[in-house]
């Protein structure tokens, strides 16, 4: 679907897939027409790397470098590429999932949860493996890729309560 070098992150819903070519912009792949139909040019927002993408409730969420603070910008877009909001999350965050108004991400051996509306930290939990490479939540299960073991594993989301 995407050309080689399309990026490290992919997310979507029944209508679109999104990925980050070169970590500098976002491609929207339209499943109905089987083609890329939009590029979110993010150059106006400065040169920043993308560290995670997620789709929830008809919004695209993205994590970007915040070079000034060492944290991450958490930004919300509509599916047409318009930025709707921007906030900051602390830490060197990687990977992103938004599920039932909670942000899930990873930093330094921990799964972190933040409130989607306030961006306040809810909790942190030890990560179940040494080298995670992606997260997703489907039907109240938290999925992750364990790079060292080369497996996809999961657990009940309620274990993070």
PDB file of C-alpha atoms in Angstrom:
ATOM      1  CA  UNK A   1       0.000   0.000   0.000  1.00  0.00           C
ATOM      2  CA  UNK A   2       2.783   2.437   0.904  1.00  0.00           C
ATOM      3  CA  UNK A   3       6.118   2.947  -0.784  1.00  0.00           C
ATOM      4  CA  UNK A   4       9.324   1.760   0.929  1.00  0.00           C
ATOM      5  CA  UNK A   5      10.520   4.226   3.537  1.00  0.00           C
ATOM      6  CA  UNK A   6       6.978   5.211   4.433  1.00  0.00           C
ATOM      7  CA  UNK A   7       7.764   5.524   8.114  1.00  0.00           C
ATOM      8  CA  UNK A   8       7.766   3.666  11.390  1.00  0.00           C
ATOM      9  CA  UNK A   9       4.193   4.264  12.497  1.00  0.00           C
ATOM     10  CA  UNK A  10       0.857   3.261  11.026  1.00  0.00           C
ATOM     11  CA  UNK A  11      -2.676   3.647  12.306  1.00  0.00           C
ATOM     12  CA  UNK A  12      -6.137   3.782  10.851  1.00  0.00           C
ATOM     13  CA  UNK A  13      -9.787   2.957  10.880  1.00  0.00           C
ATOM     14  CA  UNK A  14     -12.244   1.473   8.374  1.00  0.00           C
ATOM     15  CA  UNK A  15     -11.860   4.488   6.053  1.00  0.00           C
ATOM     16  CA  UNK A  16      -8.192   5.595   6.178  1.00  0.00           C
ATOM     17  CA  UNK A  17      -4.680   4.467   7.060  1.00  0.00           C
ATOM     18  CA  UNK A  18      -2.043   7.000   8.141  1.00  0.00           C
ATOM     19  CA  UNK A  19       1.752   6.695   8.131  1.00  0.00           C
ATOM     20  CA  UNK A  20       4.740   9.017   8.550  1.00  0.00           C
ATOM     21  CA  UNK A  21       7.130   9.084   5.559  1.00  0.00           C
ATOM     22  CA  UNK A  22      10.514  10.288   6.728  1.00  0.00           C
ATOM     23  CA  UNK A  23       8.998  11.177  10.108  1.00  0.00           C
ATOM     24  CA  UNK A  24       8.257  14.676   8.766  1.00  0.00           C
ATOM     25  CA  UNK A  25       4.719  14.476   7.409  1.00  0.00           C
ATOM     26  CA  UNK A  26       1.732  12.164   7.330  1.00  0.00           C
ATOM     27  CA  UNK A  27       0.285  10.267   4.366  1.00  0.00           C
ATOM     28  CA  UNK A  28      -3.409   9.431   4.318  1.00  0.00           C
ATOM     29  CA  UNK A  29      -4.260   6.265   2.416  1.00  0.00           C
ATOM     30  CA  UNK A  30      -7.931   6.120   1.405  1.00  0.00           C
ATOM     31  CA  UNK A  31      -9.142   2.521   1.547  1.00  0.00           C
ATOM     32  CA  UNK A  32     -12.212   3.249  -0.636  1.00  0.00           C
ATOM     33  CA  UNK A  33     -10.107   4.366  -3.617  1.00  0.00           C
ATOM     34  CA  UNK A  34      -7.058   2.205  -2.800  1.00  0.00           C
ATOM     35  CA  UNK A  35      -4.683   5.159  -3.016  1.00  0.00           C
ATOM     36  CA  UNK A  36      -2.877   7.876  -1.084  1.00  0.00           C
ATOM     37  CA  UNK A  37      -5.150  10.891  -1.360  1.00  0.00           C
ATOM     38  CA  UNK A  38      -3.650  13.411   1.078  1.00  0.00           C
ATOM     39  CA  UNK A  39      -0.288  14.431   2.499  1.00  0.00           C
ATOM     40  CA  UNK A  40      -0.253  16.375   5.771  1.00  0.00           C
ATOM     41  CA  UNK A  41       2.631  18.801   5.212  1.00  0.00           C
ATOM     42  CA  UNK A  42       3.872  19.543   8.701  1.00  0.00           C
ATOM     43  CA  UNK A  43       6.785  21.801   7.700  1.00  0.00           C
ATOM     44  CA  UNK A  44       4.898  24.895   8.918  1.00  0.00           C
ATOM     45  CA  UNK A  45       5.141  23.490  12.456  1.00  0.00           C
ATOM     46  CA  UNK A  46       8.940  23.239  12.357  1.00  0.00           C
ATOM     47  CA  UNK A  47      11.275  20.310  11.877  1.00  0.00           C
ATOM     48  CA  UNK A  48      10.185  17.575  14.276  1.00  0.00           C
ATOM     49  CA  UNK A  49      10.258  13.804  14.289  1.00  0.00           C
ATOM     50  CA  UNK A  50       7.076  11.811  14.697  1.00  0.00           C
ATOM     51  CA  UNK A  51       7.156   9.316  17.592  1.00  0.00           C
ATOM     52  CA  UNK A  52       3.686   7.814  17.367  1.00  0.00           C
ATOM     53  CA  UNK A  53       0.320   7.918  15.583  1.00  0.00           C
ATOM     54  CA  UNK A  54      -3.145   6.858  16.744  1.00  0.00           C
ATOM     55  CA  UNK A  55      -6.732   7.154  15.518  1.00  0.00           C
ATOM     56  CA  UNK A  56      -9.744   7.370  17.809  1.00  0.00           C
ATOM     57  CA  UNK A  57     -13.201   8.959  17.400  1.00  0.00           C
ATOM     58  CA  UNK A  58     -12.478  10.410  13.935  1.00  0.00           C
ATOM     59  CA  UNK A  59      -9.316  12.187  15.061  1.00  0.00           C
ATOM     60  CA  UNK A  60      -5.675  11.519  14.272  1.00  0.00           C
ATOM     61  CA  UNK A  61      -3.278  11.916  17.193  1.00  0.00           C
ATOM     62  CA  UNK A  62       0.483  12.305  16.879  1.00  0.00           C
ATOM     63  CA  UNK A  63       3.539  12.576  19.139  1.00  0.00           C
ATOM     64  CA  UNK A  64       6.306  14.950  17.987  1.00  0.00           C
ATOM     65  CA  UNK A  65       9.679  16.031  19.369  1.00  0.00           C
ATOM     66  CA  UNK A  66       9.723  19.113  21.557  1.00  0.00           C
ATOM     67  CA  UNK A  67      13.390  20.008  21.289  1.00  0.00           C
ATOM     68  CA  UNK A  68      13.072  22.892  23.770  1.00  0.00           C
ATOM     69  CA  UNK A  69      11.805  20.788  26.698  1.00  0.00           C
ATOM     70  CA  UNK A  70      12.937  17.284  25.754  1.00  0.00           C
ATOM     71  CA  UNK A  71       9.327  16.141  26.001  1.00  0.00           C
ATOM     72  CA  UNK A  72       6.785  15.491  23.291  1.00  0.00           C
ATOM     73  CA  UNK A  73       4.072  17.539  21.665  1.00  0.00           C
ATOM     74  CA  UNK A  74       0.744  15.720  21.578  1.00  0.00           C
ATOM     75  CA  UNK A  75      -1.291  17.002  18.655  1.00  0.00           C
ATOM     76  CA  UNK A  76      -4.808  16.341  17.400  1.00  0.00           C
ATOM     77  CA  UNK A  77      -5.736  16.564  13.710  1.00  0.00           C
ATOM     78  CA  UNK A  78      -8.923  16.070  11.772  1.00  0.00           C
ATOM     79  CA  UNK A  79      -8.750  13.609   8.881  1.00  0.00           C
ATOM     80  CA  UNK A  80      -8.229  16.480   6.422  1.00  0.00           C
ATOM     81  CA  UNK A  81      -4.914  17.416   8.040  1.00  0.00           C
ATOM     82  CA  UNK A  82      -6.067  20.441  10.046  1.00  0.00           C
ATOM     83  CA  UNK A  83      -4.413  20.707  13.450  1.00  0.00           C
ATOM     84  CA  UNK A  84      -7.142  20.995  16.081  1.00  0.00           C
ATOM     85  CA  UNK A  85      -5.070  21.173  19.258  1.00  0.00           C
ATOM     86  CA  UNK A  86      -1.582  20.874  20.678  1.00  0.00           C
ATOM     87  CA  UNK A  87      -0.335  20.111  24.168  1.00  0.00           C
ATOM     88  CA  UNK A  88       2.778  18.753  25.837  1.00  0.00           C
ATOM     89  CA  UNK A  89       3.537  15.441  27.477  1.00  0.00           C
ATOM     90  CA  UNK A  90       6.673  14.938  29.603  1.00  0.00           C
ATOM     91  CA  UNK A  91       9.378  12.428  28.823  1.00  0.00           C
ATOM     92  CA  UNK A  92      11.059  10.744  25.896  1.00  0.00           C
ATOM     93  CA  UNK A  93       7.847   9.061  24.745  1.00  0.00           C
ATOM     94  CA  UNK A  94       7.586   6.483  21.975  1.00  0.00           C
ATOM     95  CA  UNK A  95       4.567   4.734  20.490  1.00  0.00           C
ATOM     96  CA  UNK A  96       1.026   5.947  20.915  1.00  0.00           C
ATOM     97  CA  UNK A  97      -2.460   4.613  21.387  1.00  0.00           C
ATOM     98  CA  UNK A  98      -5.645   6.463  22.329  1.00  0.00           C
ATOM     99  CA  UNK A  99      -8.451   4.338  23.699  1.00  0.00           C
ATOM    100  CA  UNK A 100     -11.613   5.449  25.482  1.00  0.00           C
ATOM    101  CA  UNK A 101     -10.254   8.963  26.185  1.00  0.00           C
ATOM    102  CA  UNK A 102      -6.948   7.720  27.598  1.00  0.00           C
ATOM    103  CA  UNK A 103      -3.538   8.198  25.965  1.00  0.00           C
ATOM    104  CA  UNK A 104      -1.183   5.204  26.261  1.00  0.00           C
ATOM    105  CA  UNK A 105       2.502   5.583  25.483  1.00  0.00           C
ATOM    106  CA  UNK A 106       5.914   4.229  26.470  1.00  0.00           C
ATOM    107  CA  UNK A 107       8.905   5.831  28.211  1.00  0.00           C
ATOM    108  CA  UNK A 108      11.964   4.342  29.865  1.00  0.00           C
ATOM    109  CA  UNK A 109      10.556   0.930  30.710  1.00  0.00           C
ATOM    110  CA  UNK A 110       7.069   2.093  31.617  1.00  0.00           C
ATOM    111  CA  UNK A 111       3.617   2.244  30.072  1.00  0.00           C
ATOM    112  CA  UNK A 112       2.228   5.700  30.799  1.00  0.00           C
ATOM    113  CA  UNK A 113      -1.432   6.697  30.837  1.00  0.00           C
ATOM    114  CA  UNK A 114      -2.613  10.297  30.358  1.00  0.00           C
ATOM    115  CA  UNK A 115      -6.074  11.834  30.333  1.00  0.00           C
ATOM    116  CA  UNK A 116      -6.945  12.782  26.729  1.00  0.00           C
ATOM    117  CA  UNK A 117      -8.686  16.051  27.685  1.00  0.00           C
ATOM    118  CA  UNK A 118      -6.325  17.447  30.332  1.00  0.00           C
ATOM    119  CA  UNK A 119      -3.082  15.643  29.367  1.00  0.00           C
ATOM    120  CA  UNK A 120      -2.579  14.958  33.076  1.00  0.00           C
ATOM    121  CA  UNK A 121      -0.720  11.773  33.949  1.00  0.00           C
ATOM    122  CA  UNK A 122      -3.060   9.094  35.287  1.00  0.00           C
ATOM    123  CA  UNK A 123      -0.572   6.327  36.081  1.00  0.00           C
ATOM    124  CA  UNK A 124       2.556   4.431  35.064  1.00  0.00           C
ATOM    125  CA  UNK A 125       3.209   0.696  34.986  1.00  0.00           C
ATOM    126  CA  UNK A 126       6.326  -1.416  34.320  1.00  0.00           C
ATOM    127  CA  UNK A 127       6.552  -2.517  30.706  1.00  0.00           C
ATOM    128  CA  UNK A 128       6.289  -6.308  30.298  1.00  0.00           C
ATOM    129  CA  UNK A 129       9.376  -6.582  28.089  1.00  0.00           C
ATOM    130  CA  UNK A 130      12.799  -4.976  27.688  1.00  0.00           C
ATOM    131  CA  UNK A 131      12.536  -3.700  24.099  1.00  0.00           C
ATOM    132  CA  UNK A 132       8.971  -2.908  22.974  1.00  0.00           C
ATOM    133  CA  UNK A 133       8.353  -1.948  19.370  1.00  0.00           C
ATOM    134  CA  UNK A 134       4.757  -0.768  19.146  1.00  0.00           C
ATOM    135  CA  UNK A 135       1.459  -0.862  20.984  1.00  0.00           C
ATOM    136  CA  UNK A 136      -2.220  -1.227  20.161  1.00  0.00           C
ATOM    137  CA  UNK A 137      -5.431  -1.764  22.099  1.00  0.00           C
ATOM    138  CA  UNK A 138      -8.207  -3.890  20.645  1.00  0.00           C
ATOM    139  CA  UNK A 139     -11.301  -4.990  22.536  1.00  0.00           C
ATOM    140  CA  UNK A 140      -9.851  -4.173  25.968  1.00  0.00           C
ATOM    141  CA  UNK A 141      -6.567  -6.009  25.332  1.00  0.00           C
ATOM    142  CA  UNK A 142      -3.190  -4.234  25.291  1.00  0.00           C
ATOM    143  CA  UNK A 143      -0.983  -5.625  22.488  1.00  0.00           C
ATOM    144  CA  UNK A 144       2.745  -5.013  22.144  1.00  0.00           C
ATOM    145  CA  UNK A 145       5.622  -6.306  20.085  1.00  0.00           C
ATOM    146  CA  UNK A 146       8.505  -7.777  22.086  1.00  0.00           C
ATOM    147  CA  UNK A 147      11.528  -7.208  19.848  1.00  0.00           C
ATOM    148  CA  UNK A 148      13.879  -9.467  21.800  1.00  0.00           C
ATOM    149  CA  UNK A 149      11.531 -12.452  21.672  1.00  0.00           C
ATOM    150  CA  UNK A 150      10.164 -11.517  18.206  1.00  0.00           C
ATOM    151  CA  UNK A 151       6.549 -12.036  19.298  1.00  0.00           C
ATOM    152  CA  UNK A 152       3.348 -10.087  19.655  1.00  0.00           C
ATOM    153  CA  UNK A 153       2.028 -10.425  23.195  1.00  0.00           C
ATOM    154  CA  UNK A 154      -0.980  -9.073  25.023  1.00  0.00           C
ATOM    155  CA  UNK A 155      -2.694  -8.741  28.376  1.00  0.00           C
ATOM    156  CA  UNK A 156      -6.046  -7.511  29.676  1.00  0.00           C
ATOM    157  CA  UNK A 157      -6.192  -3.711  29.694  1.00  0.00           C
ATOM    158  CA  UNK A 158      -7.664  -3.871  33.204  1.00  0.00           C
ATOM    159  CA  UNK A 159      -4.189  -4.895  34.435  1.00  0.00           C
ATOM    160  CA  UNK A 160      -3.215  -1.223  33.968  1.00  0.00           C
ATOM    161  CA  UNK A 161      -5.919   0.062  36.322  1.00  0.00           C
TER     162      UNK A 161
END
